[in-house]
Amino acid sequence: MGYQVLEETTNFLSNKHKLLIDGNWLDSSDGKSFDVFNPANKNKIAEVCFASSQDVDKAVSSARNSFDRGVWSGMKPLDRTKILWKWADLLESKIDHISEIEVLDNGMPVVIAKTFIQYGLDWIRYFAGMTDKVLGKNISSALTGNGENFHSYTSLEPIGVVGLILPWNGPFGTFLIKVAPALAAGCSCVVKPAEDTPLSALLLAETALEAGIPPGVLNVLTGDASTGEALVHHKDVDKISFTGSTSVGKKIVNACSHDLKRITLELGGKSPCIIFDDCDLETAIPAAAMAIFTNSGQVCFAGSRLYVQEGVYDEFLNGIAEFSKGLKVGNGFDPDTMLGPLISEIQFNQVNKYVQEGLEEGAEVIIGGDGDNSDGYFFKPTVFTKIDPSMKIAREEIFGPVLAATKFKDLDEVISLANDTQYGLGAGVFTTDVNKAHSVAAKIQSGNVWVNHYGGMHSALPFGGYKQSGWGRELGEDGFKAYTEQKTVSIKLST
Ligand code: NAD
């Protein structure tokens, strides 16, 4: 297609992309690099340095040094606020350029890239406002008695050096959901973006330097799992925050057990979207379709299991099929595109394999069911019916545009079906009965419940998973506290 990217995008791509260590852009110590591809046409778009364990050592030592010297953690909170705010302003002025990089690197439609980028900017500004609101508690009264007086309080301190490991499905947003609160709390960061999508992290880092974040406070290492492993094992890293698959999350827990590093995990999901007979169909049909098809299903909280009450089941499934047939699959730069390509050949094959297994296990495809990987990794929106809860397509995270639809009779049945999963990240509920909405929200085992809408994240709302969808929360006050340690101080007073 004839989309012309901005000159700064062309210039950025042609750069030699290096590692950011201690405020300097450096080659990897062993000279290795790797190629980055556009999933919409398989073309190489850039070459980035491959950080070795020696580079991890250098970056961690620079972060440690900056933290221990207090160049950032010791800065006046409002000065940190101003720098973070300036960072957001600078990024905002480059939103067209950054969104082009996200489309080229990840494949997502440009409108989605812009939405995700705007979320990220909101997160910086929200956490920038927290630097002087790191509040502890006064607990003096608990200890006073027997004629003795104590003044006791808690305080929150930055946790130290944090290793932040990112997935490929939302590169810009997953960078900021971790880095913004970590910096606001006063931590020094070493970030490891995903090997499939390393580019926006480099732009974010370049802009952070321009905004005035001091050398060593934000380091970025492009590399693969081995780079992540070296970071996780490093003795001078105080905390790991990881977003990615549940299987790698478990490896990280094992690796961190030797020195009991603090850990936050944002992992996979198989989230239910529940449609009751009394819902507003005009709202619910497009919302349930986009719950799974946004970003081609490559969303951790994608509503990949659809449960529809029997009274509206046929009408709803026809509506979903009609709506989804109209969703254009194509290059993310085409303004009509609603589903871009999957990220890679591996992901394309994985989605295809699940679809074949669904068919072999007896499920029926009512729309889609195949893709085209001749140019890029495009897969059609796919809806399965005749689902048995034991089928792989009903249990495992596919991370593609594949929906498994099931009919249910009543609230008890749907709660039991919805909770029959190892995951617990998100859930959607569509009903006009407020009592039913509250009842389902209370009974669903997941970290997030959306009623009469699906997904969407806000700076102030904690986000995270029950069960094997993760540990801890990002965003909101909890997302900030995740980068702090709590200290209790108790002072015995003489009178
Ligand atoms: P992944 O687990 O394969 O990789 C994630 C990151 O971890 C990459 O940067 C990778 O290089 C690194 N990594 C891999 N092995 C490692 C190891 N042993 N030690 C340290 N680092 C290692 O995940 P992915 O395929 O990039 O992303 C898709 C997964 O992420 C899906 O399961 C999705 O649900 C999940 N995800 C979750 C959320 C959430 O907020 N819960 C958000 C986005 C994605």
Coordinates of C-alpha atoms and ligand atoms in Angstrom, one line a residue:
M1 CA 0.0 0.0 0.0
G2 CA 1.1 3.5 -0.6
Y3 CA 1.3 4.9 3.0
Q4 CA 4.2 7.3 3.3
V5 CA 5.7 7.5 6.8
L6 CA 7.0 10.7 8.3
E7 CA 10.6 11.6 7.6
E8 CA 11.6 11.2 11.3
T9 CA 10.2 7.7 11.2
T10 CA 12.4 6.8 8.2
N11 CA 15.4 8.5 9.8
F12 CA 14.8 6.7 13.1
L13 CA 14.6 3.3 11.4
S14 CA 17.8 3.9 9.5
N15 CA 19.7 4.6 12.8
K16 CA 22.1 2.1 14.4
H17 CA 20.0 1.2 17.4
K18 CA 22.2 0.9 20.5
L19 CA 21.8 0.0 24.2
L20 CA 21.1 2.8 26.7
I21 CA 23.5 2.4 29.6
D22 CA 24.3 5.1 32.0
G23 CA 23.0 7.8 29.7
N24 CA 25.1 6.7 26.8
W25 CA 24.1 4.8 23.6
L26 CA 26.5 1.8 23.4
D27 CA 27.1 -1.1 21.1
S28 CA 26.7 -4.5 22.7
S29 CA 29.9 -5.6 24.3
D30 CA 30.3 -8.7 22.0
G31 CA 29.1 -6.7 18.9
K32 CA 26.0 -8.9 18.4
S33 CA 22.8 -7.5 17.0
F34 CA 19.4 -8.8 15.7
D35 CA 17.0 -7.8 13.0
V36 CA 13.5 -6.5 13.5
F37 CA 10.7 -7.2 11.1
N38 CA 7.4 -5.7 10.1
P39 CA 4.7 -8.4 10.6
A40 CA 2.5 -6.9 7.9
N41 CA 5.0 -7.7 5.1
K42 CA 7.9 -9.6 6.7
N43 CA 10.3 -6.9 5.7
K44 CA 13.3 -6.1 7.9
I45 CA 12.8 -2.6 9.3
A46 CA 15.7 -2.2 11.7
E47 CA 18.7 -3.8 13.4
V48 CA 19.2 -3.5 17.1
C49 CA 22.0 -4.4 19.5
F50 CA 21.7 -7.7 21.4
A51 CA 22.6 -7.1 25.1
S52 CA 24.8 -9.8 26.6
S53 CA 25.1 -10.6 30.3
Q54 CA 28.1 -8.3 30.4
D55 CA 25.8 -5.5 29.2
V56 CA 23.3 -6.5 31.8
D57 CA 26.1 -6.1 34.4
K58 CA 26.9 -2.7 33.1
A59 CA 23.3 -1.5 33.1
V60 CA 22.5 -2.8 36.5
S61 CA 25.7 -1.3 38.0
S62 CA 24.8 2.1 36.5
A63 CA 21.3 1.8 37.9
R64 CA 22.7 0.8 41.3
N65 CA 25.1 3.7 41.3
S66 CA 22.5 6.2 40.4
F67 CA 20.2 4.9 43.0
D68 CA 22.8 4.7 45.8
R69 CA 24.0 8.2 45.0
G70 CA 20.4 9.5 45.1
V71 CA 20.7 11.4 41.8
W72 CA 17.0 10.6 41.2
S73 CA 15.6 9.1 44.5
G74 CA 17.1 12.1 46.4
M75 CA 15.9 14.7 44.0
K76 CA 13.1 17.1 45.3
P77 CA 9.8 15.3 44.5
L78 CA 8.4 18.2 42.6
D79 CA 11.5 18.4 40.4
R80 CA 10.9 14.7 39.5
T81 CA 7.3 15.5 38.8
K82 CA 8.3 18.3 36.4
I83 CA 10.7 16.0 34.5
L84 CA 8.2 13.2 34.2
W85 CA 5.6 15.7 33.0
K86 CA 8.0 17.1 30.4
W87 CA 8.7 13.6 29.2
A88 CA 4.9 13.1 28.6
D89 CA 4.7 16.5 26.8
L90 CA 7.6 15.6 24.6
L91 CA 6.2 12.2 23.8
E92 CA 2.8 13.8 23.0
S93 CA 4.4 16.1 20.5
K94 CA 5.8 13.0 18.7
I95 CA 2.6 10.9 18.8
D96 CA 2.3 10.5 15.0
H97 CA 5.9 9.4 14.8
I98 CA 5.7 7.0 17.7
S99 CA 2.4 5.5 16.4
E100 CA 4.1 4.8 13.0
I101 CA 6.9 3.0 14.8
E102 CA 4.3 0.9 16.8
V103 CA 2.4 0.0 13.6
L104 CA 5.6 -1.0 11.8
D105 CA 7.1 -2.9 14.7
N106 CA 3.9 -4.6 16.1
G107 CA 1.4 -4.5 13.2
M108 CA -1.4 -2.9 15.3
P109 CA -3.9 -0.6 13.5
V110 CA -2.8 3.0 13.8
V111 CA -5.9 4.0 15.7
I112 CA -5.1 1.4 18.3
A113 CA -1.5 2.5 18.5
K114 CA -2.7 6.1 19.2
T115 CA -5.1 4.9 21.8
F116 CA -2.5 2.9 23.6
I117 CA 0.0 5.7 23.4
Q118 CA -2.5 8.1 24.9
Y119 CA -3.1 5.7 27.8
G120 CA 0.7 5.6 28.4
L121 CA 0.9 9.4 28.5
D122 CA -2.0 9.5 31.0
W123 CA -0.1 7.0 33.1
I124 CA 3.1 9.1 33.2
R125 CA 1.1 12.2 34.2
Y126 CA -0.9 10.3 36.9
F127 CA 2.2 8.9 38.5
A128 CA 4.1 12.2 38.1
G129 CA 1.6 13.6 40.5
M130 CA 2.4 11.0 43.1
T131 CA 6.0 11.9 43.8
D132 CA 5.0 14.0 46.8
K133 CA 2.1 11.8 47.9
V134 CA 4.2 8.9 49.2
L135 CA 2.3 8.7 52.4
G136 CA 2.8 6.4 55.4
K137 CA 0.5 6.0 58.4
N138 CA 0.6 7.3 62.0
I139 CA 0.0 4.2 64.2
S140 CA 1.0 5.7 67.6
S141 CA -2.2 4.9 69.4
A142 CA -1.7 1.2 69.0
L143 CA 1.3 1.1 71.3
T144 CA 0.5 3.7 73.9
G145 CA -0.4 2.3 77.4
N146 CA 1.1 1.4 80.8
G147 CA 2.2 4.9 81.1
E148 CA 4.6 4.6 78.2
N149 CA 4.3 6.7 75.1
F150 CA 5.3 5.9 71.6
H151 CA 5.3 7.7 68.4
S152 CA 5.0 5.1 65.6
Y153 CA 4.6 5.5 61.9
T154 CA 5.2 3.9 58.6
S155 CA 7.0 5.3 55.6
L156 CA 7.3 4.2 52.0
E157 CA 10.8 4.1 50.4
P158 CA 11.7 3.4 46.8
I159 CA 12.6 -0.3 46.4
G160 CA 15.9 0.4 44.6
V161 CA 17.0 -1.1 41.2
V162 CA 14.1 -2.6 39.3
G163 CA 14.3 -4.9 36.2
L164 CA 11.3 -4.5 33.9
I165 CA 10.7 -7.2 31.3
L166 CA 8.1 -6.5 28.6
P167 CA 6.0 -8.5 26.1
W168 CA 5.4 -7.7 22.4
N169 CA 1.7 -7.1 22.3
G170 CA 1.6 -3.5 23.6
P171 CA 5.2 -2.3 23.6
F172 CA 4.6 1.4 24.4
G173 CA 2.0 0.8 27.1
T174 CA 3.7 -2.0 28.9
F175 CA 6.9 0.1 29.1
L176 CA 5.1 3.0 30.7
I177 CA 2.8 1.0 33.0
K178 CA 6.0 -0.1 34.8
V179 CA 8.5 2.7 34.2
A180 CA 6.2 5.6 35.1
P181 CA 5.4 4.4 38.7
A182 CA 8.9 3.1 39.2
L183 CA 10.4 6.5 38.3
A184 CA 7.8 8.3 40.3
A185 CA 8.6 6.2 43.4
G186 CA 12.3 7.1 42.9
C187 CA 13.6 3.7 41.6
S188 CA 16.3 3.3 39.0
C189 CA 15.3 1.0 36.0
V190 CA 16.7 -1.5 33.6
V191 CA 14.2 -2.2 30.9
K192 CA 14.2 -5.3 28.7
P193 CA 11.7 -4.9 25.8
A194 CA 10.5 -7.9 23.9
E195 CA 12.7 -9.1 21.0
D196 CA 9.8 -8.9 18.5
T197 CA 9.1 -5.2 19.3
P198 CA 12.1 -3.3 20.7
L199 CA 11.7 0.0 18.9
S200 CA 9.3 2.2 20.8
A201 CA 11.3 1.5 24.0
L202 CA 14.3 3.1 22.3
L203 CA 12.3 6.2 21.4
L204 CA 10.9 6.4 24.9
A205 CA 14.4 6.3 26.4
E206 CA 15.7 8.8 23.9
T207 CA 12.9 11.2 24.9
A208 CA 13.4 10.5 28.6
L209 CA 17.0 11.8 28.3
E210 CA 15.8 14.8 26.5
A211 CA 13.3 15.5 29.3
G212 CA 16.1 15.4 31.9
I213 CA 16.0 12.0 33.5
P214 CA 19.5 11.7 34.8
P215 CA 22.0 9.1 33.4
G216 CA 21.8 5.7 34.9
V217 CA 18.2 6.1 36.1
L218 CA 16.7 4.6 33.0
N219 CA 18.6 2.0 31.1
V220 CA 17.3 0.0 28.1
L221 CA 18.7 -3.3 26.9
T222 CA 17.3 -4.9 23.7
G223 CA 17.8 -8.6 23.6
D224 CA 16.0 -11.9 24.0
A225 CA 15.1 -14.4 26.8
S226 CA 18.8 -14.7 27.7
T227 CA 19.0 -11.0 28.4
G228 CA 15.9 -11.2 30.6
E229 CA 17.4 -14.2 32.4
A230 CA 20.6 -12.4 33.2
L231 CA 18.6 -9.5 34.6
V232 CA 16.4 -11.8 36.7
H233 CA 19.5 -13.5 38.1
H234 CA 21.4 -10.3 38.8
K235 CA 22.2 -9.9 42.5
D236 CA 22.0 -6.1 42.5
V237 CA 18.4 -6.0 41.1
D238 CA 15.9 -5.6 44.0
K239 CA 12.7 -6.2 42.1
I240 CA 11.5 -7.8 38.8
S241 CA 8.3 -6.6 37.2
F242 CA 7.4 -8.9 34.4
T243 CA 4.6 -9.0 31.8
G244 CA 4.4 -12.0 29.6
S245 CA 3.3 -15.6 29.5
T246 CA 2.4 -17.6 32.5
S247 CA 5.1 -20.2 31.7
V248 CA 7.9 -17.6 31.7
G249 CA 6.3 -16.0 34.8
K250 CA 6.8 -19.3 36.7
K251 CA 10.5 -19.5 35.6
I252 CA 11.0 -16.0 36.9
V253 CA 9.5 -16.9 40.3
N254 CA 11.9 -19.9 40.5
A255 CA 14.9 -17.7 39.5
C256 CA 14.0 -15.0 42.1
S257 CA 13.7 -17.5 44.9
H258 CA 17.4 -17.7 45.5
D259 CA 17.5 -14.1 46.8
L260 CA 13.8 -13.4 47.3
K261 CA 13.6 -10.5 45.0
R262 CA 10.3 -8.7 45.0
I263 CA 8.2 -9.7 42.0
T264 CA 5.2 -8.3 40.1
L265 CA 3.7 -10.6 37.5
E266 CA 1.2 -9.7 34.8
L267 CA 0.5 -12.9 32.9
G268 CA -1.9 -14.6 30.6
G269 CA -5.7 -15.0 30.6
K270 CA -8.7 -16.8 29.2
S271 CA -11.3 -14.2 30.1
P272 CA -15.0 -14.7 30.0
C273 CA -17.5 -12.3 28.5
I274 CA -21.1 -13.0 29.8
I275 CA -24.2 -11.9 28.0
F276 CA -27.6 -12.1 29.8
D277 CA -30.9 -12.1 28.0
D278 CA -31.8 -8.7 29.4
C279 CA -28.7 -6.9 27.9
D280 CA -28.8 -4.1 25.4
L281 CA -27.9 -6.0 22.3
E282 CA -26.8 -3.0 20.3
T283 CA -24.1 -2.3 22.9
A284 CA -23.2 -5.9 23.7
I285 CA -22.7 -7.3 20.2
P286 CA -19.9 -5.0 19.1
A287 CA -18.4 -4.8 22.5
A288 CA -18.2 -8.6 22.8
A289 CA -16.7 -8.9 19.3
M290 CA -14.1 -6.2 20.0
A291 CA -13.4 -7.8 23.4
I292 CA -11.7 -10.6 21.5
F293 CA -10.8 -9.0 18.1
T294 CA -9.0 -5.8 19.3
N295 CA -5.3 -6.1 18.5
S296 CA -6.1 -9.3 16.7
G297 CA -6.8 -11.1 20.0
Q298 CA -3.2 -10.4 21.2
V299 CA -4.4 -8.8 24.4
C300 CA -3.8 -10.4 27.8
F301 CA -7.4 -9.7 29.0
A302 CA -9.1 -10.5 25.6
G303 CA -12.6 -11.8 26.1
S304 CA -11.8 -15.2 24.4
R305 CA -14.7 -17.1 26.1
L306 CA -18.2 -15.9 25.2
Y307 CA -21.2 -17.1 27.3
V308 CA -24.6 -16.2 26.0
Q309 CA -27.9 -16.8 27.8
E310 CA -30.2 -19.1 25.9
G311 CA -33.0 -16.6 25.2
V312 CA -30.7 -14.4 23.0
Y313 CA -28.1 -17.0 22.0
D314 CA -29.1 -17.3 18.3
E315 CA -29.7 -13.6 17.8
F316 CA -26.5 -12.7 19.5
L317 CA -24.3 -15.2 17.6
N318 CA -25.8 -14.0 14.3
G319 CA -25.1 -10.5 15.4
I320 CA -21.5 -11.3 16.3
A321 CA -21.0 -13.1 12.9
E322 CA -22.4 -10.2 10.9
F323 CA -20.4 -7.6 12.8
S324 CA -17.2 -9.5 12.6
K325 CA -17.5 -10.2 8.9
G326 CA -17.3 -6.4 8.4
L327 CA -14.0 -6.1 10.3
K328 CA -11.2 -5.4 7.8
V329 CA -8.0 -7.5 8.3
G330 CA -5.0 -5.8 6.8
N331 CA -2.1 -3.4 7.1
G332 CA -2.3 -1.2 10.2
F333 CA -1.7 2.0 8.2
D334 CA -4.9 1.5 6.2
P335 CA -7.5 3.6 8.2
D336 CA -10.2 1.0 7.6
T337 CA -8.1 -1.8 9.1
M338 CA -9.6 -3.2 12.3
L339 CA -7.3 -6.3 12.7
G340 CA -3.6 -6.0 11.9
P341 CA -1.3 -9.0 11.4
L342 CA -0.3 -11.4 14.2
I343 CA 3.2 -10.6 15.4
S344 CA 5.2 -13.5 13.8
E345 CA 5.2 -16.8 12.0
I346 CA 5.4 -18.6 15.4
Q347 CA 2.2 -16.8 16.5
F348 CA 0.4 -17.4 13.2
N349 CA 1.2 -21.2 13.4
Q350 CA 0.1 -21.3 17.0
V351 CA -3.3 -19.7 16.3
N352 CA -3.7 -22.0 13.2
K353 CA -2.8 -25.0 15.3
Y354 CA -5.5 -24.2 18.0
V355 CA -8.1 -23.7 15.2
Q356 CA -7.3 -27.1 13.8
E357 CA -7.4 -28.7 17.2
G358 CA -10.8 -27.1 17.9
L359 CA -12.2 -28.6 14.7
E360 CA -10.7 -32.0 15.5
E361 CA -12.3 -31.8 18.9
G362 CA -15.7 -31.3 17.4
A363 CA -16.2 -27.5 17.7
E364 CA -17.8 -25.7 14.7
V365 CA -16.5 -22.6 13.0
I366 CA -19.3 -20.1 12.1
I367 CA -17.0 -17.4 10.7
G368 CA -13.3 -17.2 9.8
G369 CA -11.1 -20.2 10.7
D370 CA -8.1 -19.5 8.6
G371 CA -5.5 -16.9 7.7
D372 CA -3.1 -15.9 5.0
N373 CA 0.6 -15.7 5.8
S374 CA 1.9 -15.2 2.3
D375 CA 2.8 -11.5 2.8
G376 CA 2.2 -10.8 6.5
Y377 CA 0.7 -12.9 9.3
F378 CA -3.0 -12.1 8.8
F379 CA -5.7 -14.2 10.5
K380 CA -9.5 -13.8 10.1
P381 CA -11.8 -13.1 13.0
T382 CA -12.9 -16.6 14.0
V383 CA -15.9 -17.7 16.0
F384 CA -16.4 -21.3 17.3
T385 CA -19.6 -22.8 18.6
K386 CA -20.4 -26.3 19.9
I387 CA -17.8 -25.8 22.6
D388 CA -17.2 -28.4 25.3
P389 CA -15.4 -26.8 28.4
S390 CA -12.7 -29.5 28.2
M391 CA -11.6 -28.4 24.7
K392 CA -8.2 -26.7 24.3
I393 CA -9.7 -23.7 22.6
A394 CA -11.9 -23.2 25.7
R395 CA -9.1 -23.7 28.2
E396 CA -5.8 -22.4 26.8
E397 CA -4.7 -18.8 25.9
I398 CA -4.6 -18.7 22.1
F399 CA -3.5 -15.0 21.8
G400 CA -5.2 -14.6 18.5
P401 CA -8.6 -13.6 17.1
V402 CA -10.4 -16.8 18.1
L403 CA -13.6 -16.8 20.1
A404 CA -15.3 -19.8 21.8
A405 CA -19.0 -19.3 22.3
T406 CA -21.2 -21.3 24.7
K407 CA -24.9 -21.2 25.6
F408 CA -26.0 -21.0 29.3
K409 CA -29.3 -21.2 31.2
D410 CA -28.8 -19.2 34.4
L411 CA -26.5 -17.2 36.6
D412 CA -25.2 -20.2 38.7
E413 CA -24.3 -22.2 35.6
V414 CA -22.5 -19.3 33.9
I415 CA -20.5 -18.5 37.1
S416 CA -19.4 -22.0 37.4
L417 CA -18.4 -22.1 33.6
A418 CA -16.6 -18.7 33.8
N419 CA -14.6 -19.7 36.9
D420 CA -13.6 -23.0 35.5
T421 CA -10.1 -21.8 34.4
Q422 CA -6.6 -21.5 35.7
Y423 CA -6.7 -17.8 34.8
G424 CA -8.4 -14.8 36.4
L425 CA -7.5 -11.6 34.6
G426 CA -10.6 -10.0 33.2
A427 CA -14.4 -10.6 32.8
G428 CA -17.2 -8.8 31.0
V429 CA -20.8 -8.8 32.0
F430 CA -23.7 -7.4 29.9
T431 CA -27.0 -6.9 31.7
T432 CA -29.5 -4.1 32.4
D433 CA -30.2 -5.6 35.9
V434 CA -27.9 -3.8 38.4
N435 CA -28.5 -6.5 41.0
K436 CA -27.3 -9.2 38.6
A437 CA -24.3 -7.1 37.6
H438 CA -23.2 -6.8 41.3
S439 CA -23.9 -10.5 41.9
V440 CA -21.8 -11.6 39.0
A441 CA -19.0 -9.1 39.8
A442 CA -18.8 -10.5 43.4
K443 CA -18.7 -14.2 42.2
I444 CA -16.3 -13.9 39.3
Q445 CA -12.7 -14.9 40.2
S446 CA -10.8 -12.3 38.3
G447 CA -8.9 -9.1 39.0
N448 CA -11.0 -6.9 36.7
V449 CA -14.8 -7.0 35.9
W450 CA -16.3 -4.7 33.3
V451 CA -20.0 -4.2 33.3
N452 CA -21.7 -3.1 30.0
H453 CA -18.3 -2.4 28.4
Y454 CA -15.2 -4.4 28.0
G455 CA -11.5 -3.7 28.8
G456 CA -10.2 -0.2 28.9
M457 CA -7.7 0.7 31.6
H458 CA -7.5 3.9 33.7
S459 CA -4.5 5.3 35.5
A460 CA -6.4 5.2 38.9
L461 CA -7.8 1.7 38.5
P462 CA -5.6 -1.2 39.7
F463 CA -5.1 -3.9 37.1
G464 CA -4.0 -7.4 37.6
G465 CA -4.9 -11.0 37.9
Y466 CA -6.3 -13.7 40.2
K467 CA -4.9 -17.3 40.1
Q468 CA -2.3 -17.9 37.4
S469 CA -2.9 -14.5 35.7
G470 CA -0.3 -12.9 38.0
W471 CA 0.8 -11.5 41.3
G472 CA 0.2 -7.9 42.4
R473 CA -1.4 -5.0 40.6
E474 CA -0.3 -2.3 38.2
L475 CA -1.8 1.2 37.9
G476 CA -3.5 3.2 40.7
E477 CA -2.0 3.5 44.2
D478 CA -1.2 -0.2 44.3
G479 CA 0.8 0.2 41.1
F480 CA 2.8 2.9 42.7
K481 CA 3.3 1.0 46.0
A482 CA 4.6 -2.0 44.0
Y483 CA 7.9 0.0 43.6
T484 CA 8.2 0.8 47.3
E485 CA 9.2 -0.9 50.6
Q486 CA 7.3 -0.1 53.7
K487 CA 9.3 0.8 56.9
T488 CA 7.8 0.9 60.4
V489 CA 9.4 3.4 62.8
S490 CA 8.5 3.2 66.5
I491 CA 10.0 5.9 68.9
K492 CA 9.7 5.6 72.7
L493 CA 9.1 9.0 74.1
S494 CA 10.5 9.9 77.5
T495 CA 7.4 11.5 78.9
Ligands
NAD1 P1 7.0 -14.2 26.9 O1 6.7 -14.7 28.2 O2 7.4 -15.2 25.9 O3 8.1 -13.1 26.9 C1 7.9 -11.9 27.6 C2 9.3 -11.3 27.8 O4 10.0 -12.1 28.7 C3 10.1 -11.0 26.6 O5 10.8 -9.8 26.7 C4 11.1 -12.2 26.6 O6 12.3 -11.9 26.0 C5 11.3 -12.3 28.1 N1 11.7 -13.7 28.6 C6 11.4 -14.9 28.0 N2 11.9 -15.9 28.7 C7 12.5 -15.3 29.8 C8 13.2 -15.8 31.0 N3 13.3 -17.1 31.2 N4 13.7 -14.9 31.9 C9 13.5 -13.6 31.7 N5 12.9 -13.1 30.7 C10 12.4 -13.9 29.7 O7 5.6 -13.5 26.4 P2 5.2 -12.8 25.1 O8 5.0 -13.9 24.1 O9 6.2 -11.7 24.7 O10 3.8 -12.1 25.4 C11 2.7 -12.7 25.3 C12 2.2 -13.1 26.7 O11 2.1 -12.0 27.6 C13 0.8 -13.7 26.7 O12 0.7 -14.8 27.6 C14 0.0 -12.5 27.3 O13 -1.2 -12.9 27.9 C15 0.9 -11.9 28.3 N6 0.6 -10.5 28.6 C16 0.1 -10.2 29.8 C17 -0.3 -8.9 30.1 C18 -0.9 -8.6 31.5 O14 -0.9 -7.4 31.8 N7 -1.4 -9.6 32.2 C19 -0.1 -7.9 29.2 C20 0.4 -8.2 28.0 C21 0.8 -9.6 27.7

